[in-house]
Structures are given as C-alpha cells and as structure tokens.
CSV table of C-alpha atoms in Angstrom, one decimal:
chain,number,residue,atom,x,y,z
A,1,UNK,CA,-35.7,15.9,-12.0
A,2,UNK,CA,-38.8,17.6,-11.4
A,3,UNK,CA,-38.1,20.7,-9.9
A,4,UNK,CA,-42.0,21.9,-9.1
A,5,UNK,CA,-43.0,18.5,-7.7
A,6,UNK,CA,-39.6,19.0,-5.4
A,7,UNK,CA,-40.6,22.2,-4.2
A,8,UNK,CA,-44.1,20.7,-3.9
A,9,UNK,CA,-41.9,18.1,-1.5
A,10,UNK,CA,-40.3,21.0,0.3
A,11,UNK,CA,-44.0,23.1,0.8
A,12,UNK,CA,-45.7,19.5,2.7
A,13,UNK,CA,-43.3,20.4,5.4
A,14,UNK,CA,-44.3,24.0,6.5
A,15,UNK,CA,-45.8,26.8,4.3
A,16,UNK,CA,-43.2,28.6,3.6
A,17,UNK,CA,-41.7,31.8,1.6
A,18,UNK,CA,-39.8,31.2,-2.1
A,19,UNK,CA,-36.8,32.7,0.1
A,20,UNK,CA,-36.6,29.9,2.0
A,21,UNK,CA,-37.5,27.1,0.0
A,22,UNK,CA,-34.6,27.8,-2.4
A,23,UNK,CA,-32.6,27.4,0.4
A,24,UNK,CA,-33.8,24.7,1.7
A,25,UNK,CA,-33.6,23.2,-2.3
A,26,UNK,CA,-29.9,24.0,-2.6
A,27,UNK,CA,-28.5,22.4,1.2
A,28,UNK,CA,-30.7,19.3,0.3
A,29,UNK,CA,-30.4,19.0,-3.3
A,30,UNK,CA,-28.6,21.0,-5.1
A,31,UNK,CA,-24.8,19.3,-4.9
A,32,UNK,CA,-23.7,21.0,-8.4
A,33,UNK,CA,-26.3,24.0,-9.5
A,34,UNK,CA,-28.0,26.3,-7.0
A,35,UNK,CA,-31.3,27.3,-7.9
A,36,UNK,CA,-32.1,30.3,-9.3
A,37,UNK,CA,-34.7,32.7,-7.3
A,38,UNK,CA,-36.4,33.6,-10.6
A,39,UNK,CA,-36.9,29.4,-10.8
A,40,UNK,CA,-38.4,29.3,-7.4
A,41,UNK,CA,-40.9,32.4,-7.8
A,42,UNK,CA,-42.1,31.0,-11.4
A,43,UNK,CA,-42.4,27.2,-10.5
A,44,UNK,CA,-44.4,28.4,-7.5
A,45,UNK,CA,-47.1,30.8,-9.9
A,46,UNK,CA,-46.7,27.6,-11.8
A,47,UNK,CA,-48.4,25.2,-9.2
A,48,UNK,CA,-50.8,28.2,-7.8
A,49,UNK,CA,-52.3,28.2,-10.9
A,50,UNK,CA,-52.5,24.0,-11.1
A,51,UNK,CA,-53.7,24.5,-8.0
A,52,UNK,CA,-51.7,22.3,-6.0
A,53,UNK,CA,-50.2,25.6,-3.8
A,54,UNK,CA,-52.2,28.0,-2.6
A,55,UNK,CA,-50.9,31.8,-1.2
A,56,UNK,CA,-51.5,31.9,2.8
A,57,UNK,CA,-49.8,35.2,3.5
A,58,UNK,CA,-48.3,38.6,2.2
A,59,UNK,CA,-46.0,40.1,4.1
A,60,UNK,CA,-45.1,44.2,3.0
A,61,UNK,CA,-42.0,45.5,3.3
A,62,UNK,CA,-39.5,48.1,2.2
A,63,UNK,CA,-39.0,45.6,-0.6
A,64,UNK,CA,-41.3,44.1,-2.9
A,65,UNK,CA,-43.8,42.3,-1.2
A,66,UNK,CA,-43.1,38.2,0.2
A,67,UNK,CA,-45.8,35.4,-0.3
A,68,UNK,CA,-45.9,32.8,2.2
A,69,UNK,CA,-47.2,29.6,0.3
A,70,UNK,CA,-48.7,26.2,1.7
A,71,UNK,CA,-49.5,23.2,-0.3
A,72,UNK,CA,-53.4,22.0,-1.2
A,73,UNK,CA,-55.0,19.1,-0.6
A,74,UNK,CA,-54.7,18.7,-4.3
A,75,UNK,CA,-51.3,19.6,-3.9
A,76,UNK,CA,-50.7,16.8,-1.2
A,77,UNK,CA,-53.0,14.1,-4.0
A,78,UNK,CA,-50.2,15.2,-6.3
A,79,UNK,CA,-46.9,15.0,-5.0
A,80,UNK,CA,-48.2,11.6,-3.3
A,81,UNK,CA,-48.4,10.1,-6.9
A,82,UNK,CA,-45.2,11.5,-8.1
A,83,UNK,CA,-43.4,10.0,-5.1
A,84,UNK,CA,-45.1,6.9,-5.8
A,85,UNK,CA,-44.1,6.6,-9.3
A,86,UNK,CA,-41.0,4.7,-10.1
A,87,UNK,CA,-38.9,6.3,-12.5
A,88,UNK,CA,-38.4,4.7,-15.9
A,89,UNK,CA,-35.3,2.5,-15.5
A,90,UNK,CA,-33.8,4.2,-18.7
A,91,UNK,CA,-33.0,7.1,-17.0
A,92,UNK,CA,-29.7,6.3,-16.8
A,93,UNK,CA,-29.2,4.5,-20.2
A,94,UNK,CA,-27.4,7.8,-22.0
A,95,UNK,CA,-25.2,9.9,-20.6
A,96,UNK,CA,-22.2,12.0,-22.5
A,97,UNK,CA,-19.2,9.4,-21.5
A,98,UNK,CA,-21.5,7.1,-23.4
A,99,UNK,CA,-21.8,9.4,-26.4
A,100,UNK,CA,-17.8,10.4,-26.7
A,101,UNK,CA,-17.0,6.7,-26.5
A,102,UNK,CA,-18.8,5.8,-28.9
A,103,UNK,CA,-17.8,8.5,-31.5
A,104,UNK,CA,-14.5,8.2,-30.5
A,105,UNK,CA,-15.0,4.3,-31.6
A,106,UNK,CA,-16.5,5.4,-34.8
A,107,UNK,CA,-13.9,8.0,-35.9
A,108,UNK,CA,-10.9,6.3,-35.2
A,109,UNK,CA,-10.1,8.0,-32.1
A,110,UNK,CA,-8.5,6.0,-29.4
A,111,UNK,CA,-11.3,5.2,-26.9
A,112,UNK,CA,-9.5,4.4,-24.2
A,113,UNK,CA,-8.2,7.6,-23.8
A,114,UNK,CA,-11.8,9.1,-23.4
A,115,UNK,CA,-12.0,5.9,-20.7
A,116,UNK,CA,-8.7,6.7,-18.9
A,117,UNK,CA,-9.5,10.0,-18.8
A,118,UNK,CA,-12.9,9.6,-17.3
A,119,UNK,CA,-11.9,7.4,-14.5
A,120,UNK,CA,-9.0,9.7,-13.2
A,121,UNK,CA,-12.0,12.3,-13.0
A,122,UNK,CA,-13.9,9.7,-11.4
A,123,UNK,CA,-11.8,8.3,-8.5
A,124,UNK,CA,-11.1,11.9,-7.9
A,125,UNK,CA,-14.8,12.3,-6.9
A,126,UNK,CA,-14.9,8.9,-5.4
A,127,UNK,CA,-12.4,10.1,-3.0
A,128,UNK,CA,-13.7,13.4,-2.4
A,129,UNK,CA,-17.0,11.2,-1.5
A,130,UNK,CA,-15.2,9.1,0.3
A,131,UNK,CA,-13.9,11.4,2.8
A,132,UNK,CA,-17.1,13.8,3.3
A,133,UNK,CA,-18.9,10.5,4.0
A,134,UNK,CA,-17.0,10.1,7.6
A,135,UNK,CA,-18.8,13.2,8.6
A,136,UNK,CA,-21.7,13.3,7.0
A,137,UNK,CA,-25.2,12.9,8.6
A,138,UNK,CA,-27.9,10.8,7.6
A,139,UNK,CA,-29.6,12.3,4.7
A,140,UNK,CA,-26.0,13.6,4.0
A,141,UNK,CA,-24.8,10.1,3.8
A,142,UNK,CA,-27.8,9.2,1.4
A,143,UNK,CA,-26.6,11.6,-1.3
A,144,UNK,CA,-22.8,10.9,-0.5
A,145,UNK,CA,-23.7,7.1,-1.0
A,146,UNK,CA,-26.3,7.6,-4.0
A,147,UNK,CA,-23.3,9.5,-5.7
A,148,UNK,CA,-20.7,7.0,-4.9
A,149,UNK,CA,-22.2,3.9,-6.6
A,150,UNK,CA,-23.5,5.8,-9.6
A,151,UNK,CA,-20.0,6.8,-9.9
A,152,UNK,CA,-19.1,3.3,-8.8
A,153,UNK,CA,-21.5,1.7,-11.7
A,154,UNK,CA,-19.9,4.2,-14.6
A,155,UNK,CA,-16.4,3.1,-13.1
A,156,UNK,CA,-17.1,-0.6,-14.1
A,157,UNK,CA,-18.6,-0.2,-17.4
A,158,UNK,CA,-15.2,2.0,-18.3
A,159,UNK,CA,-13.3,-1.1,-17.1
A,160,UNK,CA,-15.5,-3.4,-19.0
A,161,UNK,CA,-15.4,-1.6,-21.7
A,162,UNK,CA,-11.8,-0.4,-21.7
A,163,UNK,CA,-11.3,-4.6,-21.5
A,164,UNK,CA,-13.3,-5.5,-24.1
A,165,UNK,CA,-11.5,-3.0,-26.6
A,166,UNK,CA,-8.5,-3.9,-25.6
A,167,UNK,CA,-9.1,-7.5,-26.4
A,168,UNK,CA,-10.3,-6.4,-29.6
A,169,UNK,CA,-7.4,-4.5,-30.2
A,170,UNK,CA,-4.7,-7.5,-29.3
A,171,UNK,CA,-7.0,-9.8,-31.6
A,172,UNK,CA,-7.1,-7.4,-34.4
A,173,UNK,CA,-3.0,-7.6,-34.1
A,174,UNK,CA,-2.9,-11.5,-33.8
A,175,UNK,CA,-5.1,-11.0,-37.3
A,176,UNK,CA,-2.7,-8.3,-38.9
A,177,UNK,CA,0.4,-10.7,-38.1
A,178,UNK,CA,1.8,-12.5,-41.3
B,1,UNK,CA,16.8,5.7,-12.4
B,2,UNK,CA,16.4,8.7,-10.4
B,3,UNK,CA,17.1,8.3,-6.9
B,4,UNK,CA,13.8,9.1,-4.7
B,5,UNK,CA,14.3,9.9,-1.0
B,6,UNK,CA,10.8,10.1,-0.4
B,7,UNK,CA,10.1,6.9,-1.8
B,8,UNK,CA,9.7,4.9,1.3
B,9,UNK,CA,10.0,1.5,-1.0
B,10,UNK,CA,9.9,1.7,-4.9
B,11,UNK,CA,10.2,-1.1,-7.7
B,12,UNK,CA,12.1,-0.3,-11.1
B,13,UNK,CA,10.6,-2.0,-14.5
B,14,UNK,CA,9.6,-6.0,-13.0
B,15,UNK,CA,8.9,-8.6,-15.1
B,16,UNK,CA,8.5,-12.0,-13.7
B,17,UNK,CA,7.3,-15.3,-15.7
B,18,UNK,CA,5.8,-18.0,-14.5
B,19,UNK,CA,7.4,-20.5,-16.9
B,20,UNK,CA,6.3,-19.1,-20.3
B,21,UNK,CA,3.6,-16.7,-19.0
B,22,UNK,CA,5.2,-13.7,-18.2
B,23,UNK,CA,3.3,-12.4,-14.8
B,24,UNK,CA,4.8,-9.0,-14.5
B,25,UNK,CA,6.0,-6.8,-17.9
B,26,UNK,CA,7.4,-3.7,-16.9
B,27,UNK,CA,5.9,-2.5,-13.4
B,28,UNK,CA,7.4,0.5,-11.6
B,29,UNK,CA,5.8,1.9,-8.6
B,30,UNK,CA,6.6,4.5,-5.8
B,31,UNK,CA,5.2,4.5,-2.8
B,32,UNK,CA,5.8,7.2,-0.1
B,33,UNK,CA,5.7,7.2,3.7
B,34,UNK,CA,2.6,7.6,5.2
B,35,UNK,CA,0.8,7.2,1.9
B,36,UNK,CA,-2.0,5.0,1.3
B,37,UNK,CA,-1.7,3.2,-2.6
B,38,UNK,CA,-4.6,1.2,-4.3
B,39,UNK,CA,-3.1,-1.3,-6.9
B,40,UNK,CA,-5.9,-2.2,-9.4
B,41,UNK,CA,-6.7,-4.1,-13.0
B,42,UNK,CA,-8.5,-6.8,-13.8
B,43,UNK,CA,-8.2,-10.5,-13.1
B,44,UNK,CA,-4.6,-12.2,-13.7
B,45,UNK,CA,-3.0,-8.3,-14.3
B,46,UNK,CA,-0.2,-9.5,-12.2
B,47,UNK,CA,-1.7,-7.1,-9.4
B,48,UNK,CA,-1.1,-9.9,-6.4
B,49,UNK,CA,2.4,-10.7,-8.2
B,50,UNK,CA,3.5,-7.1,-7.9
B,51,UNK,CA,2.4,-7.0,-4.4
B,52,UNK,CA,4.4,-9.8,-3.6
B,53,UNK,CA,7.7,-8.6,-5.2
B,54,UNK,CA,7.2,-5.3,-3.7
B,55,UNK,CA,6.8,-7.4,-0.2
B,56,UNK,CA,9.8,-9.1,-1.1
B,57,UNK,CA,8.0,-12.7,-0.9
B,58,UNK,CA,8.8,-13.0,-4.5
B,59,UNK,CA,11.6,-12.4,-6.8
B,60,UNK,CA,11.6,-10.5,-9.9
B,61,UNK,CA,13.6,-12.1,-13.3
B,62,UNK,CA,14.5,-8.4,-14.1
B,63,UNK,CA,13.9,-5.0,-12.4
B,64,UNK,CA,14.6,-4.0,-8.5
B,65,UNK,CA,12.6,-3.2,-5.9
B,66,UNK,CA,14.0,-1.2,-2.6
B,67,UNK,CA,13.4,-0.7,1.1
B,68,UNK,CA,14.1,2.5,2.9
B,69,UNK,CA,16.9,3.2,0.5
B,70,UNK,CA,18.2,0.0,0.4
B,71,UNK,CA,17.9,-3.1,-2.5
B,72,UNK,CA,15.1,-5.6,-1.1
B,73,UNK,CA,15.1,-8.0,-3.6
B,74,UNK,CA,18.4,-9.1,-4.2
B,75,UNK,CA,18.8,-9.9,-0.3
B,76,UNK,CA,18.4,-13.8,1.1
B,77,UNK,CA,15.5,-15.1,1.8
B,78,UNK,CA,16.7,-15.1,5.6
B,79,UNK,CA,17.2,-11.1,5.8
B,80,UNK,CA,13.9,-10.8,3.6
B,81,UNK,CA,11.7,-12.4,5.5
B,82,UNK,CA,13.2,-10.7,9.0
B,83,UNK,CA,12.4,-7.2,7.0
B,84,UNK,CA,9.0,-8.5,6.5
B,85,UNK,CA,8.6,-9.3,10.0
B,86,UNK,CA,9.7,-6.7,11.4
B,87,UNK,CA,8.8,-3.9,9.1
B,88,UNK,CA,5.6,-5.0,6.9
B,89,UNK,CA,2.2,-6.0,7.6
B,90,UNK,CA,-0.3,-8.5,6.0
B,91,UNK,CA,-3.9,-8.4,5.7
B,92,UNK,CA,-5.3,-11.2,3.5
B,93,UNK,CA,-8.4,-11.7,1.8
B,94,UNK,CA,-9.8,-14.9,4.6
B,95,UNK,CA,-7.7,-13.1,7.8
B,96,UNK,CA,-5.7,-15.7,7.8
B,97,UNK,CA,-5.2,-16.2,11.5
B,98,UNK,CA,-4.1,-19.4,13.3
B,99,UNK,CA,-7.2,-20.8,14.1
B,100,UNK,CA,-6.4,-22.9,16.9
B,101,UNK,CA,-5.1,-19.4,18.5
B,102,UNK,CA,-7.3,-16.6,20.2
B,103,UNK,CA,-7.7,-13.4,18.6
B,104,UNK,CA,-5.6,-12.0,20.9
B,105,UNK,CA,-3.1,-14.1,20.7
B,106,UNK,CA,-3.1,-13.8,16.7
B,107,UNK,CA,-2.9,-10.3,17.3
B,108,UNK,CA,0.3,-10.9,19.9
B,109,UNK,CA,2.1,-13.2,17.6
B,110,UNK,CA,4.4,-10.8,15.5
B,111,UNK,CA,5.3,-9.1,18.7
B,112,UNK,CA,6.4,-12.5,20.1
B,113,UNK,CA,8.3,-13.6,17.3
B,114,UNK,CA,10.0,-10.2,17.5
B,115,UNK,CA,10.7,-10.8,20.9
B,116,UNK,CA,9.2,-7.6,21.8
B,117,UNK,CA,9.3,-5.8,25.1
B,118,UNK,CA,5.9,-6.9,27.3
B,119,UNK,CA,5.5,-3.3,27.6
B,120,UNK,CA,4.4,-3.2,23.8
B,121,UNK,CA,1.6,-6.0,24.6
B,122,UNK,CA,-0.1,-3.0,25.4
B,123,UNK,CA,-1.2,-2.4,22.2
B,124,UNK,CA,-2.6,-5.4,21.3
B,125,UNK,CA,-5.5,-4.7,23.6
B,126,UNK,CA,-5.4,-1.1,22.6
B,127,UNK,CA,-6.0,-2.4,19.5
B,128,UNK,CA,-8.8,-4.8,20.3
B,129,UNK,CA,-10.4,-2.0,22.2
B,130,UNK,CA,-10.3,0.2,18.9
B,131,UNK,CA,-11.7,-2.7,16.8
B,132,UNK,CA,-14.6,-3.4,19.4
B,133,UNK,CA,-13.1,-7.0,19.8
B,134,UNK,CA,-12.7,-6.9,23.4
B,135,UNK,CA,-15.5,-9.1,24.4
B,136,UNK,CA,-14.3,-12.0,21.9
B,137,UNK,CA,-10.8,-11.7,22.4
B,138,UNK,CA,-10.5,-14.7,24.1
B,139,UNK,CA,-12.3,-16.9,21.6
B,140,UNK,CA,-10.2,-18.9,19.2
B,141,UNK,CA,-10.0,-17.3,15.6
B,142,UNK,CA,-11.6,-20.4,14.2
B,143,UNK,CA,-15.3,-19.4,16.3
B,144,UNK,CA,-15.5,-16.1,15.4
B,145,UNK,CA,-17.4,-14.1,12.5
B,146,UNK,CA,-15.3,-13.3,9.1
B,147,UNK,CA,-15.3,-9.6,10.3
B,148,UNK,CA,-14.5,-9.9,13.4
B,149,UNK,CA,-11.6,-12.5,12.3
B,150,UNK,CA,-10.4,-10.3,9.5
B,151,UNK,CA,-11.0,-6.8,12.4
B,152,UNK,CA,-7.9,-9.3,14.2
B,153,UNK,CA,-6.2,-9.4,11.0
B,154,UNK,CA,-5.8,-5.4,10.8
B,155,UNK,CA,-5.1,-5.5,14.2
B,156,UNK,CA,-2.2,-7.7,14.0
B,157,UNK,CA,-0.8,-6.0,10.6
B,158,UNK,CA,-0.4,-2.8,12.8
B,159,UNK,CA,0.5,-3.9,16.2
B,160,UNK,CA,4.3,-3.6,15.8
B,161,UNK,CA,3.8,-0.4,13.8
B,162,UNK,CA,5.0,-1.7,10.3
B,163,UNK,CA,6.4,1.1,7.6
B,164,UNK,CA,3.5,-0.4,5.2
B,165,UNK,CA,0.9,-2.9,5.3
B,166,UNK,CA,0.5,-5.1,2.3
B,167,UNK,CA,-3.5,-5.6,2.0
B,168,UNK,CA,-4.5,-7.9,-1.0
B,169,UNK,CA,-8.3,-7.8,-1.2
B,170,UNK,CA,-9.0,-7.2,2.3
B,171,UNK,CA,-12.9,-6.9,2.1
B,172,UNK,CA,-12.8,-9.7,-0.8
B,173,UNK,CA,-14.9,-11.7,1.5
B,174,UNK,CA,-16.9,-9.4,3.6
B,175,UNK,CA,-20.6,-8.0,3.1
B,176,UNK,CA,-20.1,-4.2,2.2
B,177,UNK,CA,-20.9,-2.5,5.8
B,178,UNK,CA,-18.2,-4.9,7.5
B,179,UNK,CA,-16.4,-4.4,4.8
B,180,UNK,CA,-16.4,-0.7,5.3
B,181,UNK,CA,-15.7,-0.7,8.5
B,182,UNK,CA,-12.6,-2.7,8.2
B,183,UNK,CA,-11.2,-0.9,5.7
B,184,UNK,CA,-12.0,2.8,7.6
B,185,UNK,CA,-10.1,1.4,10.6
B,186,UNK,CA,-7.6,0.1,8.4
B,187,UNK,CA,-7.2,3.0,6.8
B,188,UNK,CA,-7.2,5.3,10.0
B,189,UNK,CA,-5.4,3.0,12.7
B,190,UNK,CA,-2.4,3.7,9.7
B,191,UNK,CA,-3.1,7.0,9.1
B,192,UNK,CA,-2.5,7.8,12.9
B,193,UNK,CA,1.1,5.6,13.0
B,194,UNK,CA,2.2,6.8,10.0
B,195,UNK,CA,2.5,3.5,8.0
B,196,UNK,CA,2.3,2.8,3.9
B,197,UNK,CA,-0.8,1.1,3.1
B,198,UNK,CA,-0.9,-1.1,0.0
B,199,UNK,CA,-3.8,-2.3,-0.6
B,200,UNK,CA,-5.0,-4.6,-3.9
B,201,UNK,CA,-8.3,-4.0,-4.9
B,202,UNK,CA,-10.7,-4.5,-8.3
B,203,UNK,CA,-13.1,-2.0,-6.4
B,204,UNK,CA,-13.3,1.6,-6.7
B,205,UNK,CA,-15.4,2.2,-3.4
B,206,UNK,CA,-12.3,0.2,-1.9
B,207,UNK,CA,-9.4,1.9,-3.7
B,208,UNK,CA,-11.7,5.2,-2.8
B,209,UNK,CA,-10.3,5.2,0.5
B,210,UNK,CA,-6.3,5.9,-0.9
B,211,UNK,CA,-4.6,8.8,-1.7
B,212,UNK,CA,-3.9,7.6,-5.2
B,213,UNK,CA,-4.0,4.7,-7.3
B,214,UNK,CA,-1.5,2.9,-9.8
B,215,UNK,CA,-3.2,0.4,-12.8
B,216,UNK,CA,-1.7,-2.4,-14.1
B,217,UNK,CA,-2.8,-4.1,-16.9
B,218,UNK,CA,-0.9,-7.2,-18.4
B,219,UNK,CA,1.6,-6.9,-15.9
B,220,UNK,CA,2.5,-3.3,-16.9
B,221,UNK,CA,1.7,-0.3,-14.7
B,222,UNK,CA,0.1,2.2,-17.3
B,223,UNK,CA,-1.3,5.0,-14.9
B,224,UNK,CA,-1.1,6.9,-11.8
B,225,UNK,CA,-3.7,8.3,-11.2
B,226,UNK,CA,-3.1,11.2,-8.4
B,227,UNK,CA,-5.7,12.5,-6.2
C-alpha cells in the first residue's frame, strides 16, 4: 500500500502536523504495524518536493521546530487519480501460505500440515473478528469485514486444497494396492 | 474412556453405515455446558450424521454417546425422543415450522407438548419481542419471509430453555445480513440461558461465531481446533 498517497488521503482533510497524521494513520489503518515518525516526516519532504504538499506553518518550541502541512491543488489532482485507480487484481495472487504449500508439495513434506496449521491460526482471527465486529463502528466494521472474508477466501482455498490432496493421496493408495 | 464431568454430552469413537457406506468412522466429540461448537468438513463428511447421533435421533453401530452423565444412545426411542423434547433444540436449514400454524404458535408448540405452566408462555412473546417479530406474529409461518420464518425457528429452539440446540446449517438458506442476524441472536439468546449450541456449518464466517470448532473428514473427527 502506498503509504505517501495515504497520508496524501489523511492531509485533504485538514492541514495538519506529521504528529498527528501518524496518529490518525495508525487508529485508521495500521491494524498490525504502527508507523514509524521518521516514515511520516520523510514521506511528507517526499510529496513537498513532488509538490503535491506544501508547508502552511512553523510552529517553535522548546523542541525542534513542527511543520503544519496542507495538500496542493496538485496534491488534490493526485490522490484523485490514485483513488480512482483500481488495483491490479493480482495483488492477491501470492502470498507465503501459497509459497510453503507448495514447497512443502515439492519436498515431500506433508501439506496438509502447513494447511491444518494455517486454518487453526485462521479461525482464531476469524473469531477475534468476529466478536470486535459487535462493537465496532462503521469504518471499524469496514476493516473488521474487509479482514474477515480475506481471511474467509484463504480459508476455502486451504479446504480446497486440503481436499484435492487428499483425494490424491487415497488414489495414489488405490494405485499402490496389489 | 476418561470420565468428563464437564462434558455436558460427549460421543466415544461412532461409526455408523448406511448399508455398505460407512457414514461415521471414529467420531468423538465433547461438548461443554454453555459452549458454543461448530461441526465442519466438506460435503457427505458425515457432519449431519454426527449431529444426529449426538441428538440421539440416530443410532450409532459402535461407539456411545451420553447425556448429562448418562448413556443416550442405548435408551428407547420413547425416553429419547422425551430427552429431545424436553432438553434439546432444533434449528434447521428451511425453519421448518408448521406452516398452517402462526409464528407464535410455532414458537409455543414445545411448551405445549411439554405441558408447560402458562406462566412460561411468557417467553414466547419475550422472545418475539427480541427477534423483532412482534408485528407478524400472528401470521401463519407459511406467509412470512425465510428470515423471519427461520427468526421463529431460534425462537422456538430456546423457548423452553434447552441444555443445547442442535443447529444444522441454519443460515444455509438466508442472504448473508439475515443470515447474520440470525445467527448473532442465536448465538446470544444462548449465550444469556446458558445452553450448548451445535451448530453444522461448511462456513467459517458461520463457525466464526463458536468458541471452537471440531472437523470431521470421512466420518472421522481429526481436529479441535480451540480458540
């Protein structure tokens, strides 16, 4: 995910100071990885210098001094484009479950095991899901949900798959029998 | 076998063939008061069969299943089907209702056949309060929508306050909101009476909603998986 055009997102709002972008970043987006400050001050020099954020205010302190940044007209041409763009429909294609199944497939190691193990660590997050959705709010409930069927999607490929390899299995043993 | 007192009804190693296909082949589950089990695997598993035995509607070739501490399926049919009355709940994939009766009065009927006291009718409109059926509890279940209809059905599972409801694909039929909501009042109408809920699924969002789930594949349990 594009982290500058997301801050871009968050600057349309209000300008606003790194210090409270981030924030704002993390309680919206951030379910797994905070961001880190350093991220927000460099992404932001990054789109001053595109030109699509522009520096509105400089507030001196005790500490070092705090930018207040608003987005450009450019800025707003931008992030109206990126929204706009669908992403590519592969984005999902890989993923590391993928990637041990398959070697374990290849070297002999038992698959489903990878599988099985995968959708215990699954359901657990379905659940967790599950119950955080009763009190969510709405864009709260958007995440909640948007993490529930990709989790939900994973869990019937590992079924399909576990399926398939196990009919595989029994009709490699019909095969073996004399 | 280790004795479980938890265990508010538990099943030992089933197996049950329907003449030469065997159905159930070794399935053994646990299920504790209060908790909420989703039994999943794919198509013709022998997930429906297990539910069954475990609801004592069916009897096993081999294996045992008990009841508060006591053997379920070796029992007549006659004391069976009174614990089932009295003691379990059913929610279906199509409701199931009598359709030439009211939703109410589906939602009465186990307390009638129980004999009840009128004092417990009580909670049959409680319960169509809580659903948000009160305005079309007087229509017959045959003229009202699928989740409304299968709303009733929960209702009448829990009105006499069963030790565990025995739900086989109870949003099979329903669009995923009504769905949703049938299964969070489902899930919370038990929660607050303390029954069991078992409830066969082949959906994760569905068997989300349990404390834990149990797999079976070819008629074999195989995991548990524990929240």
């Amino acid at each position: 995910m594009s982290i500058s055009r997301t801050l871009l997102g968050l600057l349309e709002n209000e300008p606003s100071y790194g210090y409270t972008l981030k924030h704002r970043y993390d309680e919206l987006f951030a379910r797994t990885k905070t961001l880190a400050f350093g991220q927000v001050y460099a992404t932001l020099g990054r789109l001053e210098r595109d030109g699509y954020a522009e520096v509105v205010g400089v507030e001196t302190g005790e500490g070092p001094e705090r930018r207040r940044y608003a987005i450009t007209t450019e800025g707003v041409a931008e992030l109206d484009t990126w929204i706009r763009t669908p992403e590519p429909a592969t984005a999902f294609a890989q993923s590391t479950l993928f990637v041990k199944t398959t070697l374990a497939l290849l070297s002999g190691r038992p698959p489903r095991e990878v599988l099985d193990a995968q959708r215990g660590v699954h359901l657990a997050r379905m659940r967790e899901l599950t119950k955080a959705r009763t009190r969510a709010d709405d864009i709260d409930r958007l995440a909640v949900d948007y993490e529930i069927a990709h989790l939900d999607a994973d869990l019937r490929w590992i079924e399909e798959a576990s399926e398939r390899l196990e009919h595989r299995d029994r009709a490699k043993n019909k095969g073996n029998r004399p | 076998m280790t004795e479980d007192p938890r265990a508010l009804l538990r099943a030992d190693d089933l197996r049950l063939a329907f003449g030469s296909t065997p159905a159930l082949d070794g399935a053994s589950v646990a299920v504790e008061r209060g908790e909420i089990v989703a039994l999943m695997g794919p198509s013709g598993s022998g997930k429906s069969t297990l539910l069954h035995c475990l609801a004592g509607v069916l009897r096993p070739d081999h294996g045992e299943v008990w009841w508060e501490g006591r053997r379920l399926d070796t029992l007549p049919e006659r004391r069976r089907s009174a614990i089932r009355l009295e003691r379990f709940g059913f929610v279906f994939q199509f409701g199931d209702l009598v359709p030439e009766l009211t939703l109410r009065e589906n939602i009465l009927l186990p307390l009638r056949l129980l004999r009840a006291p009128r004092a417990d009718f009580q909670r049959a409109d409680d319960l169509l309060d809580r659903l948000e059926l009160v305005e079309v509890a007087s229509r017959r279940a045959a003229e009202v929508s699928g989740g409304q209809a299968q709303r009733a059905a929960v209702a009448r599972a829990l009105v006499h306050r069963p030790g565990v409801v025995f739900a086989d694909e109870p949003t099979g039929a329903l669009d995923s909101v009504t769905g949703e909501i049938v299964l969070t009042t489902l899930v919370q109408l038990a929660r607050d009476h303390g029954s069991s809920i078992i409830i066969v699924t082949h959906d994760h969002r569905v068997a989300a909603h349990a404390d834990r789930e149990i797999v079976i594949r070819d008629g074999r349990t195989t995991a548990e998986v524990i929240a």
